[in-house]
mmCIF file of C-alpha atoms and ligand atoms in Angstrom:
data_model
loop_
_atom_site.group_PDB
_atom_site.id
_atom_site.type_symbol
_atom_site.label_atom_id
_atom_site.label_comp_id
_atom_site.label_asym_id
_atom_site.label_seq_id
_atom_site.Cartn_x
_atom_site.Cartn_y
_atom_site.Cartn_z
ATOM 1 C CA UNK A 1 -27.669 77.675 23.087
ATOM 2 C CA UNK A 2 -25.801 74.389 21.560
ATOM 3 C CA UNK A 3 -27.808 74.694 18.102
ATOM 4 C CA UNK A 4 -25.090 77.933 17.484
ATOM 5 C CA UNK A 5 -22.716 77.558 14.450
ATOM 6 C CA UNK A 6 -19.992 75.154 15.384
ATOM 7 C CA UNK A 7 -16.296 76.177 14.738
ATOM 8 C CA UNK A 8 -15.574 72.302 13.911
ATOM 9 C CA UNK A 9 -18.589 71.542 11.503
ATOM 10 C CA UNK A 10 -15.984 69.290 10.143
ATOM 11 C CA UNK A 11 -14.414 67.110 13.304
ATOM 12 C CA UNK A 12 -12.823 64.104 11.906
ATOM 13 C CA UNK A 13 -14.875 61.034 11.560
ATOM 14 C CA UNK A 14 -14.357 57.040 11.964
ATOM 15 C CA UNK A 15 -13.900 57.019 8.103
ATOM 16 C CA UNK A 16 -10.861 59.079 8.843
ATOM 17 C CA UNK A 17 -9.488 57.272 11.170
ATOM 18 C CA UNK A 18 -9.943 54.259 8.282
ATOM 19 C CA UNK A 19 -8.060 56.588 6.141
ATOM 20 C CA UNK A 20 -4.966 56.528 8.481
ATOM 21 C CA UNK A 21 -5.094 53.021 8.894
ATOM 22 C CA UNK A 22 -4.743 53.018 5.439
ATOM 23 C CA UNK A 23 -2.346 55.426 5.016
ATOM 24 C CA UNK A 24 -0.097 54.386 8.172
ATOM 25 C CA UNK A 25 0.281 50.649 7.395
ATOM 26 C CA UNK A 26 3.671 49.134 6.045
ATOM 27 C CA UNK A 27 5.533 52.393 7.998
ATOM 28 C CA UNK A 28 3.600 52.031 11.702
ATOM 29 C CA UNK A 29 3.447 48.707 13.496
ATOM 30 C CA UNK A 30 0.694 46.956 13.958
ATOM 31 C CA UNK A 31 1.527 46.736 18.113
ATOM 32 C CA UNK A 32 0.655 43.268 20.135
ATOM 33 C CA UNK A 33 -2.667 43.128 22.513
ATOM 34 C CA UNK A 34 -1.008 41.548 26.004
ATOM 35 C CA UNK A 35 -3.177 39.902 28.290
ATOM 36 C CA UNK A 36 -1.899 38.313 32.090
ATOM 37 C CA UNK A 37 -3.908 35.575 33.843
ATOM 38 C CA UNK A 38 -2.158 37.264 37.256
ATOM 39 C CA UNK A 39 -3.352 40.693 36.012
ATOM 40 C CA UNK A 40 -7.068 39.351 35.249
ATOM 41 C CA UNK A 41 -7.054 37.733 38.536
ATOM 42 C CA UNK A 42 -5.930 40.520 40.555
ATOM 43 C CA UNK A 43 -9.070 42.760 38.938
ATOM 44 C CA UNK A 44 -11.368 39.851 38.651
ATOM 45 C CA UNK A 45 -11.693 40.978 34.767
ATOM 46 C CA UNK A 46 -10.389 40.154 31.339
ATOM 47 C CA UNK A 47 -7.787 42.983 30.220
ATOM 48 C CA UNK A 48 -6.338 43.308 26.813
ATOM 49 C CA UNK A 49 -3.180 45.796 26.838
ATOM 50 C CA UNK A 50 -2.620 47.903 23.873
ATOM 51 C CA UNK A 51 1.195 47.816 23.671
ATOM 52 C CA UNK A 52 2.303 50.866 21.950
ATOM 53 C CA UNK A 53 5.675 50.747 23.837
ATOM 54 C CA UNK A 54 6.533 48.479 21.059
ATOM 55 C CA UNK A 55 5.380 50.974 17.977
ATOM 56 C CA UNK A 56 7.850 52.826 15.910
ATOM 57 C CA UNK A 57 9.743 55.194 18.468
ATOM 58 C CA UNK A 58 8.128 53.640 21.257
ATOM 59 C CA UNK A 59 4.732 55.302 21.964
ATOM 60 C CA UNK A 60 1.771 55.381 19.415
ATOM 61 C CA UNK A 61 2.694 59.350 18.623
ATOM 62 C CA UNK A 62 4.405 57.587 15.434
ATOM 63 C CA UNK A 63 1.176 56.814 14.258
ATOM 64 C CA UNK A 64 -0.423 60.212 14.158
ATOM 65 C CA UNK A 65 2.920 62.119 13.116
ATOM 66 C CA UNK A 66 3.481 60.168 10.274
ATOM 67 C CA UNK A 67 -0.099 60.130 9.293
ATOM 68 C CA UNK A 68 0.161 64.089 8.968
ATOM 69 C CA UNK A 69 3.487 64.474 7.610
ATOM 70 C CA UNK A 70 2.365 61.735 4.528
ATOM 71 C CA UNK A 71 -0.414 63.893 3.791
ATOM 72 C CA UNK A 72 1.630 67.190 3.252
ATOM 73 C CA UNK A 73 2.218 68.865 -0.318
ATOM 74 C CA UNK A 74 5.201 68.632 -2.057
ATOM 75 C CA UNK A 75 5.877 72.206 -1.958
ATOM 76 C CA UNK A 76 5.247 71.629 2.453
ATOM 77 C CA UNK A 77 7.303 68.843 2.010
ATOM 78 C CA UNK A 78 10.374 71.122 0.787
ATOM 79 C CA UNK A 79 10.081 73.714 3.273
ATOM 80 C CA UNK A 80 10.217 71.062 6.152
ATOM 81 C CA UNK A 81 8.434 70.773 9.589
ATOM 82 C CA UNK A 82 8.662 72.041 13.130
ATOM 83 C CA UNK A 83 7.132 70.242 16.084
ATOM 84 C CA UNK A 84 7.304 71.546 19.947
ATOM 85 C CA UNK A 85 7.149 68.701 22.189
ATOM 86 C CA UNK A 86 8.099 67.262 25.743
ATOM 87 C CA UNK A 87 9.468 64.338 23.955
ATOM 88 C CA UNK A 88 7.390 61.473 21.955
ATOM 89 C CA UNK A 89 5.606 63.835 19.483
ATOM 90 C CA UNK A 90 9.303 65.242 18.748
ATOM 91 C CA UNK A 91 10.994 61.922 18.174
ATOM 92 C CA UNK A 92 8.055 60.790 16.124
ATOM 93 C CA UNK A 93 7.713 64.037 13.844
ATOM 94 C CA UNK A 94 11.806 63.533 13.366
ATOM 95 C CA UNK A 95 11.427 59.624 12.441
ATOM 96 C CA UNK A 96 8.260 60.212 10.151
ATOM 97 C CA UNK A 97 10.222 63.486 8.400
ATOM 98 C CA UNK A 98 13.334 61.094 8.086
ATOM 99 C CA UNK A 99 11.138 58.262 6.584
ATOM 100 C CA UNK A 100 9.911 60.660 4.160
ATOM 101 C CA UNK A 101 12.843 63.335 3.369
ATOM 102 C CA UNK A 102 11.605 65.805 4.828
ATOM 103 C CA UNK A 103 13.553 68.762 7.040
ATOM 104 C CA UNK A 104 12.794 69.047 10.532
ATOM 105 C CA UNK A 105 13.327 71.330 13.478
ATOM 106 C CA UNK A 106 12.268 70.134 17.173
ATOM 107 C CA UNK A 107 11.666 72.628 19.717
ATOM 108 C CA UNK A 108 12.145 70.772 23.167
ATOM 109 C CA UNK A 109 11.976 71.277 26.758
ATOM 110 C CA UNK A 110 15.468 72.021 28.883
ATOM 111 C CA UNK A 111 14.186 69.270 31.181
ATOM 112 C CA UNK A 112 13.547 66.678 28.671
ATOM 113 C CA UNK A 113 14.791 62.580 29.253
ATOM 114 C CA UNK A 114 17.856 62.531 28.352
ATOM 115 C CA UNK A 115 16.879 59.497 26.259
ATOM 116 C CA UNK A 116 14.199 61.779 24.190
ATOM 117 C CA UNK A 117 16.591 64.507 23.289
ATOM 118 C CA UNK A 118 19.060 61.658 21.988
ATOM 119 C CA UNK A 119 16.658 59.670 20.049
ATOM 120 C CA UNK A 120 15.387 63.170 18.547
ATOM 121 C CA UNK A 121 18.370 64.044 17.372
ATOM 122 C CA UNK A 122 19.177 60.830 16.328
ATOM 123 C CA UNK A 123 16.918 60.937 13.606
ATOM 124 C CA UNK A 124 18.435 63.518 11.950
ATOM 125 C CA UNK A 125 16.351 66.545 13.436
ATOM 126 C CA UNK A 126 17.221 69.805 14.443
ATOM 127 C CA UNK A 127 16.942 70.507 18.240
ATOM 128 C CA UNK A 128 15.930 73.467 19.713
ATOM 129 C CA UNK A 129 15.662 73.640 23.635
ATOM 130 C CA UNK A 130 13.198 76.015 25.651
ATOM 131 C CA UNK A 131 12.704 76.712 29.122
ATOM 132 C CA UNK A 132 8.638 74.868 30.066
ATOM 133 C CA UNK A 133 8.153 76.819 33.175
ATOM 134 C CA UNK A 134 8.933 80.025 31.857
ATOM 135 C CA UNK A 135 8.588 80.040 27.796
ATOM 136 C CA UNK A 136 5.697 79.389 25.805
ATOM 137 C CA UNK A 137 6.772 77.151 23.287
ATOM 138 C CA UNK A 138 3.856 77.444 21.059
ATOM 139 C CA UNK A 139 4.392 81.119 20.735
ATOM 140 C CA UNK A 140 8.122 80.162 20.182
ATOM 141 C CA UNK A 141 7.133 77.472 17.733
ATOM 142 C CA UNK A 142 4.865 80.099 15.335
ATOM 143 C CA UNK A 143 8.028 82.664 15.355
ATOM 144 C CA UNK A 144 10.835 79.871 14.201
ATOM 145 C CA UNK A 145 7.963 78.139 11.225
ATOM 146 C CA UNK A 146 7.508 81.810 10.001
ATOM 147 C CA UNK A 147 10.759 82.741 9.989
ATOM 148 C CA UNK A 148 11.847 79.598 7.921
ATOM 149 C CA UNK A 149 8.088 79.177 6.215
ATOM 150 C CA UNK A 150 7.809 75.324 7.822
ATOM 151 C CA UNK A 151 4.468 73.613 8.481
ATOM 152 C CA UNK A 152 3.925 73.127 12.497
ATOM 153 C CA UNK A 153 2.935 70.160 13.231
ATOM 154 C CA UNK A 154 0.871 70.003 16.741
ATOM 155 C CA UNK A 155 0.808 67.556 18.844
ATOM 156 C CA UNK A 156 -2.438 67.157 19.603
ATOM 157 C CA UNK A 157 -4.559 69.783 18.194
ATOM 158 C CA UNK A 158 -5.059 68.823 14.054
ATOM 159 C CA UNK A 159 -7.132 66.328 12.543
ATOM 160 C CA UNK A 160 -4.412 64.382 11.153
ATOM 161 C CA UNK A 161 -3.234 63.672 13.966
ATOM 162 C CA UNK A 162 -6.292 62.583 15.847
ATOM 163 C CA UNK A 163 -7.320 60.669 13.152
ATOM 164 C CA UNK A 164 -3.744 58.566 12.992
ATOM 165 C CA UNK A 165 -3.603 58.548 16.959
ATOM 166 C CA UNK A 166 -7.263 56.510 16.723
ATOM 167 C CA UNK A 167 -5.981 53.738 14.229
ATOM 168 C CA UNK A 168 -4.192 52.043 18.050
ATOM 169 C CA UNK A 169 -8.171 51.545 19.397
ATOM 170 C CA UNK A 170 -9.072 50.610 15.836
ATOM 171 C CA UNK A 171 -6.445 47.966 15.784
ATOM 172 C CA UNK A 172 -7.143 47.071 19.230
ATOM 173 C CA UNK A 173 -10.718 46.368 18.536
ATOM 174 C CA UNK A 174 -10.918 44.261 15.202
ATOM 175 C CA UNK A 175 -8.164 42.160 16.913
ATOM 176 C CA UNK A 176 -10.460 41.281 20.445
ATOM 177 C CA UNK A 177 -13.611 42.071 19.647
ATOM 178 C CA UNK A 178 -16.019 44.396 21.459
ATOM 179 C CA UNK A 179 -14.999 45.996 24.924
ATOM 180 C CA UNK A 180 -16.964 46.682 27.975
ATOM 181 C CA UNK A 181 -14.187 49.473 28.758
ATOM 182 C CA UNK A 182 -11.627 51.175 27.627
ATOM 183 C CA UNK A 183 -8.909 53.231 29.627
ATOM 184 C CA UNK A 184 -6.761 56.118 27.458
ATOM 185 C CA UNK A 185 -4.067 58.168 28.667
ATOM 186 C CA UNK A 186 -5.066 61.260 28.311
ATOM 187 C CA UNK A 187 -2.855 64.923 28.336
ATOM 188 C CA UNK A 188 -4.254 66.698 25.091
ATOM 189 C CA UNK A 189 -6.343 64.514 23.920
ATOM 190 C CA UNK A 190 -5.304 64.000 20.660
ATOM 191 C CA UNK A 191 -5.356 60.080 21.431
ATOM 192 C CA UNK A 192 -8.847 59.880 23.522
ATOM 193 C CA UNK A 193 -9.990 62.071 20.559
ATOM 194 C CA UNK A 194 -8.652 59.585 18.133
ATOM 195 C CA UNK A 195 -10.056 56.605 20.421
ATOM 196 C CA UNK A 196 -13.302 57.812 20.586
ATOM 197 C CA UNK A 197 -13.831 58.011 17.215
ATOM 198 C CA UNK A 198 -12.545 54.664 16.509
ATOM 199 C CA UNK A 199 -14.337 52.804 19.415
ATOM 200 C CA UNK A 200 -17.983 54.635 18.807
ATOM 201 C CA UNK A 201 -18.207 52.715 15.571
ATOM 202 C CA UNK A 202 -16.563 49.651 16.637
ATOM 203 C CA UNK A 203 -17.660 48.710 19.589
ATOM 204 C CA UNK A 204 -20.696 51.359 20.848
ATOM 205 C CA UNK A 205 -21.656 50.377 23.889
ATOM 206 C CA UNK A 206 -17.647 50.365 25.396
ATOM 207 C CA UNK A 207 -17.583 53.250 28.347
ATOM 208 C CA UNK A 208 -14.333 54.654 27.671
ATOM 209 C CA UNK A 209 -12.211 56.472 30.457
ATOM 210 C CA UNK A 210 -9.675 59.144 29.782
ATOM 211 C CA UNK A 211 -7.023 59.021 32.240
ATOM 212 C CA UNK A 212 -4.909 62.562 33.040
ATOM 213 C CA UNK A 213 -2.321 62.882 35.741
ATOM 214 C CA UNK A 214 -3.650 64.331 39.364
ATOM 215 C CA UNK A 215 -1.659 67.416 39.401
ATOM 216 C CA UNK A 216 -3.136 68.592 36.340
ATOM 217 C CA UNK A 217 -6.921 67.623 35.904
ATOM 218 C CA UNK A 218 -7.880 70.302 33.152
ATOM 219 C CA UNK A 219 -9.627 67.837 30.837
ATOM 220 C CA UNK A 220 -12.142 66.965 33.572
ATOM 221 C CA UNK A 221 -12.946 70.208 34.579
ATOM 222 C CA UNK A 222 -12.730 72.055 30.898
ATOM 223 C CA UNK A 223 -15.668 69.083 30.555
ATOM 224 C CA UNK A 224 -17.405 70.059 33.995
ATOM 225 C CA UNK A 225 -17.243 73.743 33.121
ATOM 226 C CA UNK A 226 -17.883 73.402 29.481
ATOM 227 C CA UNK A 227 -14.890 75.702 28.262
ATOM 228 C CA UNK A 228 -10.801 74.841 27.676
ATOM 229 C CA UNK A 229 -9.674 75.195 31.197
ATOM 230 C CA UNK A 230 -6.037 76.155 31.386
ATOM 231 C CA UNK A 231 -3.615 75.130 33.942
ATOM 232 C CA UNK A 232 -0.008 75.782 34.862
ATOM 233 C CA UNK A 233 2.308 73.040 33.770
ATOM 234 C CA UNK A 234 1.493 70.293 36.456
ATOM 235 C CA UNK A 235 4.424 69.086 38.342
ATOM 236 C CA UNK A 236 3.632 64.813 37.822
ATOM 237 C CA UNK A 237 6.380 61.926 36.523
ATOM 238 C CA UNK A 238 3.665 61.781 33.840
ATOM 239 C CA UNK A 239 5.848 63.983 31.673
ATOM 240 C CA UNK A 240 3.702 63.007 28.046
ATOM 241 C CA UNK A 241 0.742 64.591 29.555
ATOM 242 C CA UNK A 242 2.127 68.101 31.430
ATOM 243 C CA UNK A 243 -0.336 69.674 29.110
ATOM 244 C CA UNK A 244 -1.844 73.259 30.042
ATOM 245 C CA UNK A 245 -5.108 72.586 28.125
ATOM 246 C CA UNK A 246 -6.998 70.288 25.761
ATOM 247 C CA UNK A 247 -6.732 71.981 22.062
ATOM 248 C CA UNK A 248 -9.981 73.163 20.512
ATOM 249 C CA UNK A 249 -10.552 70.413 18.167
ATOM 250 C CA UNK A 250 -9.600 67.437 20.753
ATOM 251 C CA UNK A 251 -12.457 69.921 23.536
ATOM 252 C CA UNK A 252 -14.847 69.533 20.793
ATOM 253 C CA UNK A 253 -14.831 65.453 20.216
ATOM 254 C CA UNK A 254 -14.413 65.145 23.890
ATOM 255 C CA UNK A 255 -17.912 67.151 24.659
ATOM 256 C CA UNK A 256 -19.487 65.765 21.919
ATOM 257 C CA UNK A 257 -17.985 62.059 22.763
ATOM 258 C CA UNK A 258 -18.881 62.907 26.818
ATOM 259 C CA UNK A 259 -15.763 60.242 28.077
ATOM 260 C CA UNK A 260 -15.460 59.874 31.606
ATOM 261 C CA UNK A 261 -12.314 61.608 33.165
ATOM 262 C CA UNK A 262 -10.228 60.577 35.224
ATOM 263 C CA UNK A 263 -7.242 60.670 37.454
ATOM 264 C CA UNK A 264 -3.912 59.187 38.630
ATOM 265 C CA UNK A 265 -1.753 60.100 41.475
ATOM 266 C CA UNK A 266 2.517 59.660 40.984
ATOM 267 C CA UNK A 267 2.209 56.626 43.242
ATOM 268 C CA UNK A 268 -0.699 54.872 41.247
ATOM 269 C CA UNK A 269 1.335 55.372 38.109
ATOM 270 C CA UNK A 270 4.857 54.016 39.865
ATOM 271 C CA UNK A 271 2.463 50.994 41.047
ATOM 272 C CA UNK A 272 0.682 50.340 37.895
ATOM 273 C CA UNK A 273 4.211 50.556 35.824
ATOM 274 C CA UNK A 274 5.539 47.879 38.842
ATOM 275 C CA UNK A 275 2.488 45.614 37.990
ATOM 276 C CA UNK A 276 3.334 45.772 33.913
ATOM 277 C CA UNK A 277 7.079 45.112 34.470
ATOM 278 C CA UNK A 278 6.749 42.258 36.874
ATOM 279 C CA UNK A 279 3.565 40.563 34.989
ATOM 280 C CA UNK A 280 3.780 41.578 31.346
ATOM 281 C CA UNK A 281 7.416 42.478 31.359
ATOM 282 C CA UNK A 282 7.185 45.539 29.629
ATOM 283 C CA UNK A 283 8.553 48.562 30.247
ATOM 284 C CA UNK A 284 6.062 51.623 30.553
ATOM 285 C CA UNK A 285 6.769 55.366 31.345
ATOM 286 C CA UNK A 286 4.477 56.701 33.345
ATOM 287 C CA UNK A 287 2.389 58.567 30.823
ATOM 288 C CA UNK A 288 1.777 55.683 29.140
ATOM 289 C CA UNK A 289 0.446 53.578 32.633
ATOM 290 C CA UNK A 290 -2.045 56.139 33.144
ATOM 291 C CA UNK A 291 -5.028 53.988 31.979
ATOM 292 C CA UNK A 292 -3.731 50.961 33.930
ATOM 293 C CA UNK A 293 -3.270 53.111 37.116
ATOM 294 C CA UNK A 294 -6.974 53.811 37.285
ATOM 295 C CA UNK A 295 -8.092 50.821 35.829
ATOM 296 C CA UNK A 296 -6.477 49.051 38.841
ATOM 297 C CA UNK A 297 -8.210 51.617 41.201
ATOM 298 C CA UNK A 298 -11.579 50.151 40.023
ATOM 299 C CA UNK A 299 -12.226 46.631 40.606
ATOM 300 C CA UNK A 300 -15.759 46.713 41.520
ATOM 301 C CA UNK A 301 -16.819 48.684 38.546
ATOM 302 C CA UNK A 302 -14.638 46.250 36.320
ATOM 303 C CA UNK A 303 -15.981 42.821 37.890
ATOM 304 C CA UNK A 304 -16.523 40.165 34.944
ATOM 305 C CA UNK A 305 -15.739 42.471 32.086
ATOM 306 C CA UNK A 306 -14.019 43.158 29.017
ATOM 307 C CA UNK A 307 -11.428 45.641 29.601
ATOM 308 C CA UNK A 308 -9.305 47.420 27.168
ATOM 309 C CA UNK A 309 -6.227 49.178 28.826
ATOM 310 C CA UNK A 310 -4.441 51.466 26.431
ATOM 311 C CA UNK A 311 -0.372 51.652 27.389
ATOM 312 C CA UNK A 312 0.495 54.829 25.362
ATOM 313 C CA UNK A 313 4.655 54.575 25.286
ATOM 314 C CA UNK A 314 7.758 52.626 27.278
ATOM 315 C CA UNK A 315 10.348 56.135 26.519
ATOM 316 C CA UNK A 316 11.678 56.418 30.183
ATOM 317 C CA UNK A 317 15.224 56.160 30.697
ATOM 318 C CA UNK A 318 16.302 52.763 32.317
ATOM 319 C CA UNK A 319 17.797 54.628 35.668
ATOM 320 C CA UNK A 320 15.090 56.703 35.791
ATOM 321 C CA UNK A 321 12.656 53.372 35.360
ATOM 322 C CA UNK A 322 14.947 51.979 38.740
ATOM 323 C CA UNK A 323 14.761 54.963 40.887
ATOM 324 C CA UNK A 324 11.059 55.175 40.536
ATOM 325 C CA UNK A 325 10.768 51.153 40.834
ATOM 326 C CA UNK A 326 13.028 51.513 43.845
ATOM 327 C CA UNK A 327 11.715 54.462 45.367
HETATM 328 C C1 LIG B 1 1.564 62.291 24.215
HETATM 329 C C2 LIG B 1 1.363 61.120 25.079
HETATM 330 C C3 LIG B 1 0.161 60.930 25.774
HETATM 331 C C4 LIG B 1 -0.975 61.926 25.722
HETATM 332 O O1 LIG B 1 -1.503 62.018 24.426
HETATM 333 P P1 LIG B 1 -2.449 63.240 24.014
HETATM 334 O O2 LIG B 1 -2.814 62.979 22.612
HETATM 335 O O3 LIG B 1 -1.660 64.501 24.204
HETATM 336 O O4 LIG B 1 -3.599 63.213 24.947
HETATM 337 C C5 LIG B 1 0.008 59.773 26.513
HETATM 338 N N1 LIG B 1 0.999 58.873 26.611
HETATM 339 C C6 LIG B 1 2.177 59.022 25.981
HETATM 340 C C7 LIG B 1 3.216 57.977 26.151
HETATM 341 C C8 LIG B 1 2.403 60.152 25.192
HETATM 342 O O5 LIG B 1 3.569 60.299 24.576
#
């Protein structure tokens, strides 16, 4: 049964991830690893924190989408890009197209942070809004490229961008050394995809956790049931990870990688982000607390170990940040 053909003969490697690193360095940052004595104490572990709120538009998306865009042709390069995202893909693509002169268009959600549209836009992009509960922006996405002959850039789904998305782990490793665990936020899986790859050759014997939202649990059951499991657009603050269903290249590293899936509640990820701010003092939106939420849910499993927590992004608006704090 599993010795049939396989569409992705060719899934990116660790060497490809490398590449990235590579070609990403001097334009990404190269993000801090916090650690808290209060935070250790409270899981009875040592936790290094990934801090990705503090890359290049503030979530490690930069990494990935400028990874991709660098390794376009100059006749891609003229036509431009479009990129259909809830929000840190989208201001990513539009800083990484600005860095390198290249067109963009941005198809994004009517419900969108305020925040993401502005940065977005910011940069110079195009914006075009669609409706997430009724419209299906990749669909919408295919129609506008063709029509104006751009390059789509996914968010999730291309090797590019796994690759880039895995240079955070890689980082995150050859600075602290090997990991017992490793916690990912996880809504496509384009950056548990790109972690996987980066932490099986750095540190093999780390168990890593993906981490999607509760209301939408796809990844752990498309694993379960062995087949892309879609879902309607979960209803979750986690707003970086209302994904319908993992792409076919981030399905195939994930059941060849076998990661253990998780979940998160909306109250886990309002207490984890209340944890960062008042120990770490950094601001995290809830996508991006997704691995601490259920790292924090586990302190017998974690007891005496090395724990690697990625925090994927800090893009939440600062009322929006209070009322969630507050509420
Ligand atoms: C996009 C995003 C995620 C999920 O990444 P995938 O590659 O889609 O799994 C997690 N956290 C933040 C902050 C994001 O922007």
């Amino acid at each position: 049964m599993s010795d049939s053909p396989s569409p992705h003969a060719a899934l990116p490697t660790y060497d490809d991830v490398a590449a990235a690193a590579d070609r990403i360095r001097g334009h990404a940052r190269r993000t801090p690893v916090l650690t808290s004595r209060l935070v250790d104490a409270q899981l009875g572990a040592q936790v290094f924190f990934k801090a990705e709120p503090f890359q290049r538009v503030g979530a490690f998306k930069f990494r990935g989408a400028f990874h991709t865009l660098a390794r376009l042709n100059p006749r891609q390069r003229r036509a431009g890009v479009l990129a259909y995202s809830s929000g840190n893909h989208a201001q990513a693509v539009a800083l990484a197209a600005q860095l390198l002169e290249i067109p963009a268009t941005i198809l994004m959600p009517h419900d969108a942070p305020a925040a993401k549209v502005a940065a977005t836009e910011g940069y110079g992009a195009a914006v075009v809004r669609f409706d997430r509960y009724t419209e299906d922006r990749e669909e919408l996405g295919r129609e506008l490229a063709a029509r104006e002959g751009r390059t789509v850039i996914p968010p999730y789904d291309h090797p590019d961008i796994v690759a880039g998305q895995g240079t955070a782990v890689k980082e995150l490793l050859e600075e602290v050394g090997e990991l017992d665990a490793l916690f990912v936020p996880l809504g496509g899986g384009g950056l548990l995809s790109g972690s996987l790859l980066a932490a099986r050759a750095l540190a093999p014997d780390c168990h890593i956790y993906g981490v999607e939202p509760e209301a939408g649990d796809d990844a752990r059951r498309s694993l379960a049931e062995d087949r892309i499991v879609h879902i309607a657009t979960p209803r979750t603050i986690a707003d970086g990870a209302q994904t319908q269903h993992l792409g076919e290249l981030t399905f195939a590293i994930l059941r060849r990688e076998r990661p253990t899936i998780l979940t998160a509640s909306d109250a886990e990820l309002v207490a984890a982000m209340r944890t960062l701010a008042t120990y770490l003092k950094v601001v995290v939106e809830p996508t991006g607390a997704l691995g601490f939420a259920a790292a924090r849910a586990r302190p017998d499993e974690l007891a005496g170990r090395r724990v690697g927590v990625v925090l994927s992004g800090g893009n939440v608006d600062p009322e929006r940040f209070g009322a969630l704090l507050a509420g």
